[in-house]
Coordinates of C-alpha atoms in Angstrom, one line a residue:
Chain P
D5 CA 83.1 21.9 -43.3
A6 CA 86.1 21.8 -45.6
G7 CA 86.4 24.4 -48.2
V8 CA 87.8 23.9 -51.7
T9 CA 91.1 21.9 -51.5
Q10 CA 93.8 21.7 -54.2
S11 CA 96.9 19.5 -54.7
P12 CA 99.7 19.8 -55.0
T13 CA 100.4 23.3 -53.6
H14 CA 103.6 23.7 -55.6
L15 CA 105.0 22.0 -58.7
I16 CA 108.1 22.4 -60.9
K17 CA 108.1 20.9 -64.4
T18 CA 110.2 21.3 -67.5
R19 CA 109.1 22.3 -71.0
G20 CA 107.3 19.5 -72.8
Q21 CA 106.2 17.6 -69.8
Q22 CA 102.7 16.9 -68.7
V23 CA 101.0 17.9 -65.4
T24 CA 97.9 16.9 -63.5
L25 CA 96.4 19.2 -60.9
R26 CA 93.6 18.1 -58.5
C27 CA 90.6 19.8 -56.9
S28 CA 88.1 18.8 -54.3
P29 CA 85.0 21.0 -54.2
K30 CA 83.4 22.5 -51.1
S31 CA 80.9 20.1 -49.5
G32 CA 77.5 20.3 -51.3
H33 CA 78.9 21.8 -54.5
D34 CA 78.5 20.1 -57.8
T35 CA 80.3 22.5 -60.3
V36 CA 84.0 23.0 -60.6
S37 CA 85.7 25.8 -62.6
W38 CA 89.4 26.2 -63.3
Y39 CA 91.3 29.4 -63.7
Q40 CA 94.8 30.4 -64.6
Q41 CA 96.4 33.4 -62.9
A42 CA 99.6 34.7 -64.3
L43 CA 101.7 37.0 -62.1
G44 CA 100.2 40.5 -61.8
Q45 CA 97.0 39.5 -63.6
G46 CA 93.5 38.5 -62.7
P47 CA 92.4 34.9 -63.0
Q48 CA 91.5 33.8 -66.5
F49 CA 88.8 31.2 -67.0
I50 CA 89.9 27.9 -68.4
F51 CA 86.8 25.7 -68.3
Q52 CA 83.9 24.6 -66.1
Y53 CA 82.7 21.1 -65.3
Y54 CA 79.2 20.0 -64.2
E55 CA 77.8 16.4 -64.3
E56 CA 81.2 15.2 -65.4
E57 CA 81.0 17.2 -68.6
E58 CA 82.7 20.4 -69.8
R59 CA 80.0 23.1 -69.9
Q60 CA 82.0 26.1 -71.0
R61 CA 85.5 26.8 -72.1
G62 CA 87.7 29.9 -72.2
N63 CA 90.3 30.9 -74.7
F64 CA 92.8 28.1 -73.9
P65 CA 94.4 25.6 -76.3
D66 CA 93.5 21.9 -76.4
R67 CA 96.7 21.2 -74.4
F68 CA 94.5 22.1 -71.5
S69 CA 92.0 19.3 -70.6
G70 CA 90.0 18.3 -67.6
H71 CA 87.8 15.8 -66.0
Q72 CA 85.2 15.6 -63.3
F73 CA 84.5 12.5 -61.3
P74 CA 81.2 11.2 -59.9
N75 CA 82.2 12.6 -56.4
Y76 CA 82.4 16.1 -58.1
S77 CA 86.2 16.3 -57.7
S78 CA 88.1 17.4 -60.8
E79 CA 91.5 17.3 -62.5
L80 CA 93.2 19.7 -64.8
N81 CA 95.7 18.3 -67.2
V82 CA 98.2 20.3 -69.3
N83 CA 100.2 18.6 -72.0
A84 CA 103.4 19.8 -73.7
L85 CA 104.1 22.4 -71.1
L86 CA 105.4 25.8 -72.2
L87 CA 107.3 28.4 -70.1
G88 CA 104.2 30.6 -70.4
D89 CA 102.1 28.0 -68.6
S90 CA 103.8 29.1 -65.3
A91 CA 101.1 30.5 -63.2
L92 CA 98.8 30.0 -60.2
Y93 CA 96.1 27.5 -61.1
L94 CA 92.9 28.1 -59.2
C95 CA 89.9 25.8 -58.7
A96 CA 86.5 27.2 -57.8
S97 CA 83.4 25.3 -56.8
S98 CA 79.8 26.3 -56.7
R99 CA 76.3 24.9 -56.9
I100 CA 74.8 24.9 -60.3
T101 CA 71.8 26.8 -59.0
E102 CA 73.9 29.6 -57.5
E103 CA 76.2 32.3 -58.9
T104 CA 78.8 32.5 -56.1
Q105 CA 82.0 30.6 -56.7
Y106 CA 84.4 29.7 -53.8
F107 CA 88.1 29.4 -54.6
G108 CA 90.8 27.0 -53.4
P109 CA 94.3 28.1 -52.4
G110 CA 95.6 27.2 -55.8
T111 CA 98.5 25.2 -57.2
R112 CA 101.7 27.2 -58.1
L113 CA 103.2 25.7 -61.3
L114 CA 106.6 26.7 -62.5
V115 CA 107.8 25.5 -65.9
L116 CA 111.5 25.6 -66.5
Chain V
T25 CA 90.8 44.0 -74.6
Q26 CA 90.1 43.8 -70.8
L27 CA 86.4 43.4 -70.3
L28 CA 86.6 44.7 -66.7
E29 CA 88.9 47.6 -66.0
Q30 CA 89.9 48.2 -62.4
S31 CA 91.4 51.4 -61.1
P32 CA 93.7 52.4 -59.6
Q33 CA 96.0 49.5 -60.3
F34 CA 98.1 50.3 -57.2
L35 CA 97.2 52.2 -54.1
S36 CA 99.3 52.9 -51.0
I37 CA 97.8 54.7 -48.1
Q38 CA 98.2 55.3 -44.4
E39 CA 96.2 53.6 -41.7
G40 CA 93.0 55.4 -41.0
E41 CA 92.5 56.9 -44.5
N42 CA 89.5 56.2 -46.7
L43 CA 89.7 54.9 -50.2
T44 CA 87.6 53.9 -53.2
V45 CA 88.5 51.5 -56.0
Y46 CA 86.5 51.1 -59.2
C47 CA 85.5 48.3 -61.5
N48 CA 84.2 49.5 -64.9
S49 CA 83.0 47.8 -68.1
S50 CA 81.1 48.5 -71.2
S51 CA 79.2 45.2 -70.8
V52 CA 76.3 44.4 -68.6
F53 CA 76.7 41.7 -65.9
S54 CA 74.0 39.7 -64.2
S55 CA 76.1 39.8 -61.1
L56 CA 79.4 41.1 -59.9
Q57 CA 81.6 39.8 -57.2
W58 CA 84.4 41.3 -55.2
Y59 CA 87.3 39.2 -53.9
R60 CA 90.4 39.9 -51.8
Q61 CA 93.5 37.9 -52.6
E62 CA 96.7 37.6 -50.5
P63 CA 100.0 36.6 -52.0
G64 CA 100.1 32.8 -52.9
E65 CA 96.5 32.3 -51.9
G66 CA 93.2 32.0 -53.8
P67 CA 90.7 34.8 -53.9
V68 CA 88.4 35.1 -51.0
L69 CA 84.8 36.2 -51.7
L70 CA 83.8 39.4 -50.0
V71 CA 80.4 40.1 -51.6
T72 CA 78.1 39.4 -54.5
V73 CA 75.9 42.2 -55.9
V74 CA 73.1 41.4 -58.2
T75 CA 70.6 44.3 -58.5
G76 CA 71.4 47.5 -60.3
G77 CA 72.0 50.3 -57.7
E78 CA 72.5 47.8 -54.9
V79 CA 74.6 48.8 -52.0
K80 CA 76.0 46.3 -49.5
K81 CA 78.0 46.9 -46.4
L82 CA 80.5 44.6 -44.8
K83 CA 81.8 46.3 -41.6
R84 CA 84.1 49.1 -43.0
L85 CA 83.6 48.0 -46.6
T86 CA 80.8 49.4 -48.8
F87 CA 80.1 47.9 -52.2
Q88 CA 77.9 49.5 -54.9
F89 CA 76.6 48.1 -58.1
G90 CA 75.9 50.6 -60.8
D91 CA 72.4 51.2 -61.9
A92 CA 73.1 49.8 -65.4
R93 CA 75.0 46.8 -63.9
K94 CA 78.1 47.8 -65.8
D95 CA 80.3 49.1 -63.0
S96 CA 80.9 48.8 -59.3
S97 CA 82.9 50.4 -56.5
L98 CA 84.4 49.4 -53.3
H99 CA 84.8 52.0 -50.5
I100 CA 86.9 51.3 -47.4
T101 CA 86.5 53.5 -44.4
A102 CA 89.4 54.0 -41.9
A103 CA 91.7 51.4 -43.7
Q104 CA 93.8 49.1 -41.5
P105 CA 96.9 47.2 -42.4
G106 CA 94.9 44.0 -42.4
D107 CA 93.0 45.4 -45.4
T108 CA 96.2 45.0 -47.5
G109 CA 95.8 42.7 -50.5
L110 CA 94.7 42.5 -54.1
Y111 CA 91.1 43.4 -54.6
L112 CA 89.5 41.7 -57.6
C113 CA 86.2 42.3 -59.2
A114 CA 84.6 39.6 -61.3
G115 CA 81.5 39.7 -63.4
E116 CA 79.2 36.9 -64.4
R117 CA 77.1 37.0 -67.5
G118 CA 74.2 34.9 -68.6
G119 CA 72.7 34.2 -65.2
S120 CA 73.6 30.5 -65.4
N121 CA 76.6 30.1 -63.1
Y122 CA 78.7 30.8 -66.1
K123 CA 82.4 31.7 -66.1
L124 CA 83.6 34.6 -64.1
T125 CA 85.4 37.4 -66.0
F126 CA 88.0 39.1 -63.7
G127 CA 89.7 42.4 -63.8
K128 CA 93.4 42.7 -63.2
G129 CA 92.8 43.9 -59.6
T130 CA 93.8 46.8 -57.4
L131 CA 96.8 46.1 -55.2
L132 CA 96.2 48.0 -51.9
T133 CA 98.9 48.5 -49.3
V134 CA 97.9 50.1 -46.0
N135 CA 100.9 51.3 -44.0
P136 CA 100.8 51.4 -40.2

């Protein structure tokens, strides 16, 4: 039973570029949440998707957008990248009926 | 303002010692989760506590949820080098598989 998978594992971009990160949830899970973890900090909630819709959003600008597909996988898009967007981006999946979220290994994004 | 305060921020001990780390908040959570994260990896779920006053044991790790569901502690007995990592607590509010609010974590180093 595969856990949460994310791609790519690492990514280097320059300021102003756009990036798309991908997440496949754990088998049987229907909800995907995205988090940003800056160095030395705990993860910060970006948004959560269920039934292909954004259910809840954290304190992140509109440059951060997402999508969920019918197979429950998800994408995180960030436009007009800033240096401060450099972080580990984590995807977590869960069942809508349960509280426990399971995290993927993350995508390390470096913006130069 | 950090909703969940973790202490200590850093902890370095010798193998065989006992330790306790704390997670405190002024807010009530419907559940609280503890994770361990290793460098460059996603957080791995250790336990979820739901009921005020609940105590859960996972081998040498003992987790307690405060009676008022505002705080939690993690006690490790006879720490081993394999326990080294960043310990994160995360609270969930609303009881609807909402976003997780994380603390900044306690970075534990167990020296052989």
